[in-house]
Amino acid sequence: MRYQTSRHHTGSHGVSRAARRLRQTRRFSPWDATDEDLQFMAALTERLGAPPVSNMMRYCGPEARHLDQLGESLGDWRRVLEALARRYPHLPRSGSQASDGTTLDSAPERIVWETLVQMVPDELDLCCHPWLEEGRYLRSDFGLCAPDEETPLLCIEVMGMLGSDRICRADVEESSLDRLAKKQDWFSQPGRPLLRVIWLDMMAHPDWLEAICAEAIEAAVAQLGCGREGRRTSVPDRNARYGKRRSLSSPYRRVRK
């Protein structure tokens, strides 16, 4: 019987050139970020001042479809952030500490904080986690206060797990809605500060996030004027998607923790 030798056969003690090439070439895994994924993440990180969180990807449109899949696994998403840091070392790193050194409770809070601190005017103080009621464990994520005042004119709640559609995928997300409902009931009572809620889908679009923050600042400034006259006036909540950013870029004065 006659045996035919492959053109890649190199003998019992050798290896084929094809096998060597296979070992030298790294195979791409569908559970790793692509170049397009990293470019998208870099652009969003630069706009937000912090890397986005995985849950935001579901609201970023078709460009983020693969990133949304990767966000289902903590390990896959961690590799995305590591790859982003290697490819774009000049961008902010992930974490709950803001660029000004303030430590927040979560990455979504940091994203909102990075936007707010660039916009708050001198006549307001931006407070971090202000207490709302003495003798009761009730606080808000952020507060916009009059200088030297403890009680916020307007409070901001950061819903870092859910979008404004309120579609829940887990029990913990339903629990966050329950907590928000209790806070909204507290804020609805006469004489309480105004409340603005920033949802995950708003954070996913920087123009939208800036518009919401600008509206909150405008409402707090209006409350400041009304407070001097001894009356409380509610300012309409204009959550217009992709609204134009107002010129309120003077630096914030003080952070209260």
mmCIF file of C-alpha atoms in Angstrom:
data_model
loop_
_atom_site.group_PDB
_atom_site.id
_atom_site.type_symbol
_atom_site.label_atom_id
_atom_site.label_comp_id
_atom_site.label_asym_id
_atom_site.label_seq_id
_atom_site.Cartn_x
_atom_site.Cartn_y
_atom_site.Cartn_z
ATOM 1 C CA MET A 1 0.000 0.000 0.000
ATOM 2 C CA ARG A 2 1.260 3.446 -0.891
ATOM 3 C CA TYR A 3 1.058 6.291 1.612
ATOM 4 C CA GLN A 4 0.764 9.897 0.450
ATOM 5 C CA THR A 5 2.584 12.538 2.486
ATOM 6 C CA SER A 6 0.969 15.930 3.097
ATOM 7 C CA ARG A 7 2.874 18.928 1.835
ATOM 8 C CA HIS A 8 2.823 20.274 5.412
ATOM 9 C CA HIS A 9 4.283 17.083 6.893
ATOM 10 C CA THR A 10 7.690 17.686 8.484
ATOM 11 C CA GLY A 11 8.431 14.364 10.087
ATOM 12 C CA SER A 12 7.844 12.863 13.509
ATOM 13 C CA HIS A 13 10.092 15.364 15.306
ATOM 14 C CA GLY A 14 8.939 18.543 13.561
ATOM 15 C CA VAL A 15 5.838 20.686 13.278
ATOM 16 C CA SER A 16 4.171 22.129 10.230
ATOM 17 C CA ARG A 17 4.424 25.767 9.299
ATOM 18 C CA ALA A 18 0.624 25.958 9.512
ATOM 19 C CA ALA A 19 0.663 24.751 13.127
ATOM 20 C CA ARG A 20 3.303 27.314 14.049
ATOM 21 C CA ARG A 21 1.250 30.101 12.497
ATOM 22 C CA LEU A 22 -1.821 28.914 14.402
ATOM 23 C CA ARG A 23 0.009 29.122 17.712
ATOM 24 C CA GLN A 24 1.486 32.530 16.963
ATOM 25 C CA THR A 25 -1.846 34.092 15.950
ATOM 26 C CA ARG A 26 -4.178 35.033 18.798
ATOM 27 C CA ARG A 27 -7.703 33.937 18.017
ATOM 28 C CA PHE A 28 -10.322 36.614 18.681
ATOM 29 C CA SER A 29 -12.932 35.678 21.265
ATOM 30 C CA PRO A 30 -16.512 36.890 20.878
ATOM 31 C CA TRP A 31 -16.341 37.725 24.584
ATOM 32 C CA ASP A 32 -13.638 40.346 24.090
ATOM 33 C CA ALA A 33 -14.192 43.959 23.028
ATOM 34 C CA THR A 34 -13.592 44.778 19.369
ATOM 35 C CA ASP A 35 -11.742 47.846 18.110
ATOM 36 C CA GLU A 36 -15.109 49.439 17.360
ATOM 37 C CA ASP A 37 -16.284 48.680 20.908
ATOM 38 C CA LEU A 38 -13.241 50.381 22.401
ATOM 39 C CA GLN A 39 -13.590 53.414 20.130
ATOM 40 C CA PHE A 40 -17.229 53.776 21.214
ATOM 41 C CA MET A 41 -16.277 53.413 24.891
ATOM 42 C CA ALA A 42 -13.469 55.954 24.544
ATOM 43 C CA ALA A 43 -15.730 58.587 22.979
ATOM 44 C CA LEU A 44 -18.386 58.110 25.672
ATOM 45 C CA THR A 45 -15.811 58.145 28.480
ATOM 46 C CA GLU A 46 -14.351 61.402 27.231
ATOM 47 C CA ARG A 47 -17.783 63.053 27.147
ATOM 48 C CA LEU A 48 -18.859 61.767 30.561
ATOM 49 C CA GLY A 49 -15.559 62.247 32.382
ATOM 50 C CA ALA A 50 -15.727 58.628 33.568
ATOM 51 C CA PRO A 51 -16.075 55.183 31.959
ATOM 52 C CA PRO A 52 -19.713 54.132 31.449
ATOM 53 C CA VAL A 53 -21.178 51.251 33.413
ATOM 54 C CA SER A 54 -22.304 48.054 31.741
ATOM 55 C CA ASN A 55 -26.049 48.618 32.288
ATOM 56 C CA MET A 56 -25.867 51.823 30.255
ATOM 57 C CA MET A 57 -25.080 49.865 27.101
ATOM 58 C CA ARG A 58 -28.675 48.710 26.698
ATOM 59 C CA TYR A 59 -29.643 52.350 26.065
ATOM 60 C CA CYS A 60 -26.797 53.282 23.700
ATOM 61 C CA GLY A 61 -28.284 51.935 20.483
ATOM 62 C CA PRO A 62 -27.038 49.396 17.928
ATOM 63 C CA GLU A 63 -23.427 50.556 18.190
ATOM 64 C CA ALA A 64 -23.297 49.146 21.717
ATOM 65 C CA ARG A 65 -25.090 45.863 21.060
ATOM 66 C CA HIS A 66 -21.958 43.750 21.526
ATOM 67 C CA LEU A 67 -20.969 45.741 24.614
ATOM 68 C CA ASP A 68 -24.421 45.094 26.040
ATOM 69 C CA GLN A 69 -23.783 41.366 25.649
ATOM 70 C CA LEU A 70 -20.395 41.656 27.325
ATOM 71 C CA GLY A 71 -21.981 43.590 30.167
ATOM 72 C CA GLU A 72 -23.988 40.522 31.169
ATOM 73 C CA SER A 73 -20.818 39.075 32.750
ATOM 74 C CA LEU A 74 -18.712 40.888 35.357
ATOM 75 C CA GLY A 75 -15.586 39.132 34.094
ATOM 76 C CA ASP A 76 -16.208 40.088 30.461
ATOM 77 C CA TRP A 77 -16.945 43.695 31.389
ATOM 78 C CA ARG A 78 -13.815 43.895 33.531
ATOM 79 C CA ARG A 79 -11.772 42.844 30.502
ATOM 80 C CA VAL A 80 -13.483 45.566 28.467
ATOM 81 C CA LEU A 81 -12.411 48.206 31.002
ATOM 82 C CA GLU A 82 -8.887 46.805 31.160
ATOM 83 C CA ALA A 83 -8.611 46.854 27.369
ATOM 84 C CA LEU A 84 -9.948 50.427 27.321
ATOM 85 C CA ALA A 85 -7.302 51.528 29.846
ATOM 86 C CA ARG A 86 -4.519 49.905 27.810
ATOM 87 C CA ARG A 87 -5.656 51.342 24.493
ATOM 88 C CA TYR A 88 -6.438 54.853 25.824
ATOM 89 C CA PRO A 89 -4.261 55.446 28.909
ATOM 90 C CA HIS A 90 -5.060 59.182 28.948
ATOM 91 C CA LEU A 91 -8.754 58.594 29.670
ATOM 92 C CA PRO A 92 -10.213 58.512 33.216
ATOM 93 C CA ARG A 93 -10.077 55.093 34.842
ATOM 94 C CA SER A 94 -13.077 53.246 36.219
ATOM 95 C CA GLY A 95 -13.981 53.592 39.876
ATOM 96 C CA SER A 96 -16.115 55.603 42.276
ATOM 97 C CA GLN A 97 -13.580 58.402 42.907
ATOM 98 C CA ALA A 98 -14.215 61.545 40.873
ATOM 99 C CA SER A 99 -11.546 63.645 39.185
ATOM 100 C CA ASP A 100 -11.714 66.226 42.017
ATOM 101 C CA GLY A 101 -11.005 63.542 44.634
ATOM 102 C CA THR A 102 -14.595 63.145 45.858
ATOM 103 C CA THR A 103 -15.494 59.527 46.646
ATOM 104 C CA LEU A 104 -19.005 58.545 45.594
ATOM 105 C CA ASP A 105 -21.078 55.489 46.455
ATOM 106 C CA SER A 106 -21.165 54.125 42.903
ATOM 107 C CA ALA A 107 -19.873 54.583 39.364
ATOM 108 C CA PRO A 108 -23.228 56.023 38.143
ATOM 109 C CA GLU A 109 -23.068 58.637 40.900
ATOM 110 C CA ARG A 110 -19.575 59.537 39.740
ATOM 111 C CA ILE A 111 -20.806 60.015 36.162
ATOM 112 C CA VAL A 112 -23.488 62.470 37.283
ATOM 113 C CA TRP A 113 -21.098 64.220 39.675
ATOM 114 C CA GLU A 114 -18.504 64.784 36.932
ATOM 115 C CA THR A 115 -21.156 66.603 34.903
ATOM 116 C CA LEU A 116 -22.616 68.605 37.781
ATOM 117 C CA VAL A 117 -19.340 70.003 39.132
ATOM 118 C CA GLN A 118 -18.620 71.641 35.782
ATOM 119 C CA MET A 119 -21.956 73.432 35.706
ATOM 120 C CA VAL A 120 -22.910 74.585 39.229
ATOM 121 C CA PRO A 121 -22.667 78.403 39.536
ATOM 122 C CA ASP A 122 -21.108 80.295 42.431
ATOM 123 C CA GLU A 123 -24.452 81.087 44.070
ATOM 124 C CA LEU A 124 -25.058 77.397 44.807
ATOM 125 C CA ASP A 125 -23.223 74.708 46.752
ATOM 126 C CA LEU A 126 -23.182 71.117 45.505
ATOM 127 C CA CYS A 127 -23.679 68.778 48.466
ATOM 128 C CA CYS A 128 -22.817 65.096 48.434
ATOM 129 C CA HIS A 129 -25.279 62.783 50.236
ATOM 130 C CA PRO A 130 -27.110 65.451 52.282
ATOM 131 C CA TRP A 131 -29.294 64.364 55.185
ATOM 132 C CA LEU A 132 -32.944 65.170 54.640
ATOM 133 C CA GLU A 133 -34.512 64.709 58.059
ATOM 134 C CA GLU A 134 -32.986 64.876 61.524
ATOM 135 C CA GLY A 135 -33.324 61.693 63.536
ATOM 136 C CA ARG A 136 -34.164 59.586 60.482
ATOM 137 C CA TYR A 137 -31.847 57.723 58.143
ATOM 138 C CA LEU A 138 -32.941 59.492 55.004
ATOM 139 C CA ARG A 139 -30.553 61.106 52.605
ATOM 140 C CA SER A 140 -30.359 62.017 48.955
ATOM 141 C CA ASP A 141 -27.548 61.382 46.487
ATOM 142 C CA PHE A 142 -26.832 65.058 45.764
ATOM 143 C CA GLY A 143 -28.204 68.386 46.870
ATOM 144 C CA LEU A 144 -28.056 71.908 45.467
ATOM 145 C CA CYS A 145 -27.963 74.262 48.429
ATOM 146 C CA ALA A 146 -27.778 77.954 49.190
ATOM 147 C CA PRO A 147 -24.342 78.900 50.568
ATOM 148 C CA ASP A 148 -24.004 78.107 54.290
ATOM 149 C CA GLU A 149 -27.369 76.314 54.312
ATOM 150 C CA GLU A 150 -27.770 72.664 55.308
ATOM 151 C CA THR A 151 -31.173 72.008 53.748
ATOM 152 C CA PRO A 152 -30.997 71.553 49.938
ATOM 153 C CA LEU A 153 -33.123 73.634 47.622
ATOM 154 C CA LEU A 154 -33.227 70.713 45.206
ATOM 155 C CA CYS A 155 -32.163 67.095 45.520
ATOM 156 C CA ILE A 156 -30.970 64.729 42.819
ATOM 157 C CA GLU A 157 -31.498 60.982 42.917
ATOM 158 C CA VAL A 158 -29.285 58.825 40.687
ATOM 159 C CA MET A 159 -31.006 55.669 39.469
ATOM 160 C CA GLY A 160 -27.920 53.722 38.494
ATOM 161 C CA MET A 161 -29.680 50.423 37.780
ATOM 162 C CA LEU A 162 -32.705 51.398 35.706
ATOM 163 C CA GLY A 163 -33.744 53.520 32.777
ATOM 164 C CA SER A 164 -36.719 55.832 32.750
ATOM 165 C CA ASP A 165 -38.769 53.017 31.189
ATOM 166 C CA ARG A 166 -38.572 51.362 34.650
ATOM 167 C CA ILE A 167 -38.190 47.901 33.121
ATOM 168 C CA CYS A 168 -36.744 45.616 35.792
ATOM 169 C CA ARG A 169 -34.615 42.572 35.043
ATOM 170 C CA ALA A 170 -33.773 41.587 38.610
ATOM 171 C CA ASP A 171 -35.178 41.785 42.128
ATOM 172 C CA VAL A 172 -32.559 44.341 43.154
ATOM 173 C CA GLU A 173 -33.842 46.681 40.445
ATOM 174 C CA GLU A 174 -37.399 46.352 41.742
ATOM 175 C CA SER A 175 -36.105 47.149 45.235
ATOM 176 C CA SER A 176 -34.476 50.333 43.933
ATOM 177 C CA LEU A 177 -37.847 51.406 42.516
ATOM 178 C CA ASP A 178 -39.493 50.789 45.882
ATOM 179 C CA ARG A 179 -36.897 52.949 47.630
ATOM 180 C CA LEU A 180 -37.391 55.712 45.070
ATOM 181 C CA ALA A 181 -41.179 55.625 45.551
ATOM 182 C CA LYS A 182 -40.762 56.131 49.318
ATOM 183 C CA LYS A 183 -38.439 59.080 48.721
ATOM 184 C CA GLN A 184 -40.789 60.606 46.182
ATOM 185 C CA ASP A 185 -43.586 60.415 48.749
ATOM 186 C CA TRP A 186 -41.384 62.265 51.251
ATOM 187 C CA PHE A 187 -40.467 64.952 48.736
ATOM 188 C CA SER A 188 -44.108 65.446 47.745
ATOM 189 C CA GLN A 189 -44.980 66.874 51.173
ATOM 190 C CA PRO A 190 -45.320 70.684 51.504
ATOM 191 C CA GLY A 191 -42.145 72.576 52.310
ATOM 192 C CA ARG A 192 -39.812 69.850 51.079
ATOM 193 C CA PRO A 193 -36.993 70.411 48.561
ATOM 194 C CA LEU A 194 -37.596 69.854 44.879
ATOM 195 C CA LEU A 195 -36.566 66.492 43.461
ATOM 196 C CA ARG A 196 -35.013 65.497 40.154
ATOM 197 C CA VAL A 197 -34.340 61.888 39.156
ATOM 198 C CA ILE A 198 -31.558 60.973 36.732
ATOM 199 C CA TRP A 199 -32.052 57.581 35.117
ATOM 200 C CA LEU A 200 -29.543 55.278 33.472
ATOM 201 C CA ASP A 201 -30.675 56.056 29.916
ATOM 202 C CA MET A 202 -30.074 59.756 30.564
ATOM 203 C CA MET A 203 -26.477 58.996 31.574
ATOM 204 C CA ALA A 204 -26.010 57.000 28.371
ATOM 205 C CA HIS A 205 -26.442 60.185 26.299
ATOM 206 C CA PRO A 206 -24.164 63.027 27.488
ATOM 207 C CA ASP A 207 -26.223 65.778 25.834
ATOM 208 C CA TRP A 208 -29.324 64.550 27.601
ATOM 209 C CA LEU A 209 -27.489 64.290 30.931
ATOM 210 C CA GLU A 210 -26.164 67.843 30.587
ATOM 211 C CA ALA A 211 -29.658 69.131 29.803
ATOM 212 C CA ILE A 212 -31.116 67.468 32.914
ATOM 213 C CA CYS A 213 -28.339 68.838 35.124
ATOM 214 C CA ALA A 214 -28.771 72.321 33.641
ATOM 215 C CA GLU A 215 -32.520 72.206 34.304
ATOM 216 C CA ALA A 216 -31.921 71.101 37.904
ATOM 217 C CA ILE A 217 -29.506 73.976 38.460
ATOM 218 C CA GLU A 218 -31.975 76.435 36.921
ATOM 219 C CA ALA A 219 -34.718 75.168 39.216
ATOM 220 C CA ALA A 220 -32.468 75.469 42.292
ATOM 221 C CA VAL A 221 -31.494 79.034 41.366
ATOM 222 C CA ALA A 222 -35.206 79.869 41.011
ATOM 223 C CA GLN A 223 -35.863 78.348 44.435
ATOM 224 C CA LEU A 224 -33.053 80.444 45.864
ATOM 225 C CA GLY A 225 -34.776 83.601 44.656
ATOM 226 C CA CYS A 226 -38.169 82.427 45.907
ATOM 227 C CA GLY A 227 -36.717 81.554 49.287
ATOM 228 C CA ARG A 228 -35.530 85.096 49.761
ATOM 229 C CA GLU A 229 -39.116 86.223 49.259
ATOM 230 C CA GLY A 230 -40.468 83.542 51.581
ATOM 231 C CA ARG A 231 -42.353 81.472 49.063
ATOM 232 C CA ARG A 232 -41.813 78.206 47.227
ATOM 233 C CA THR A 233 -42.450 77.955 43.506
ATOM 234 C CA SER A 234 -42.107 74.785 41.514
ATOM 235 C CA VAL A 235 -40.213 74.984 38.223
ATOM 236 C CA PRO A 236 -41.357 72.597 35.455
ATOM 237 C CA ASP A 237 -39.166 69.536 34.967
ATOM 238 C CA ARG A 238 -38.095 69.773 31.340
ATOM 239 C CA ASN A 239 -36.470 66.412 30.678
ATOM 240 C CA ALA A 240 -36.039 67.137 26.971
ATOM 241 C CA ARG A 241 -33.893 64.521 25.321
ATOM 242 C CA TYR A 242 -30.687 65.880 23.814
ATOM 243 C CA GLY A 243 -31.473 69.386 25.036
ATOM 244 C CA LYS A 244 -28.946 72.153 24.542
ATOM 245 C CA ARG A 245 -26.567 72.779 27.441
ATOM 246 C CA ARG A 246 -26.986 76.101 29.205
ATOM 247 C CA SER A 247 -24.037 78.389 29.876
ATOM 248 C CA LEU A 248 -23.600 77.593 33.584
ATOM 249 C CA SER A 249 -19.960 76.650 33.616
ATOM 250 C CA SER A 250 -18.545 78.639 36.540
ATOM 251 C CA PRO A 251 -16.850 76.353 39.124
ATOM 252 C CA TYR A 252 -18.734 75.000 42.132
ATOM 253 C CA ARG A 253 -17.839 76.530 45.478
ATOM 254 C CA ARG A 254 -17.861 73.768 48.024
ATOM 255 C CA VAL A 255 -18.608 70.088 48.449
ATOM 256 C CA ARG A 256 -20.228 68.833 51.619
ATOM 257 C CA LYS A 257 -19.961 65.184 52.505
#
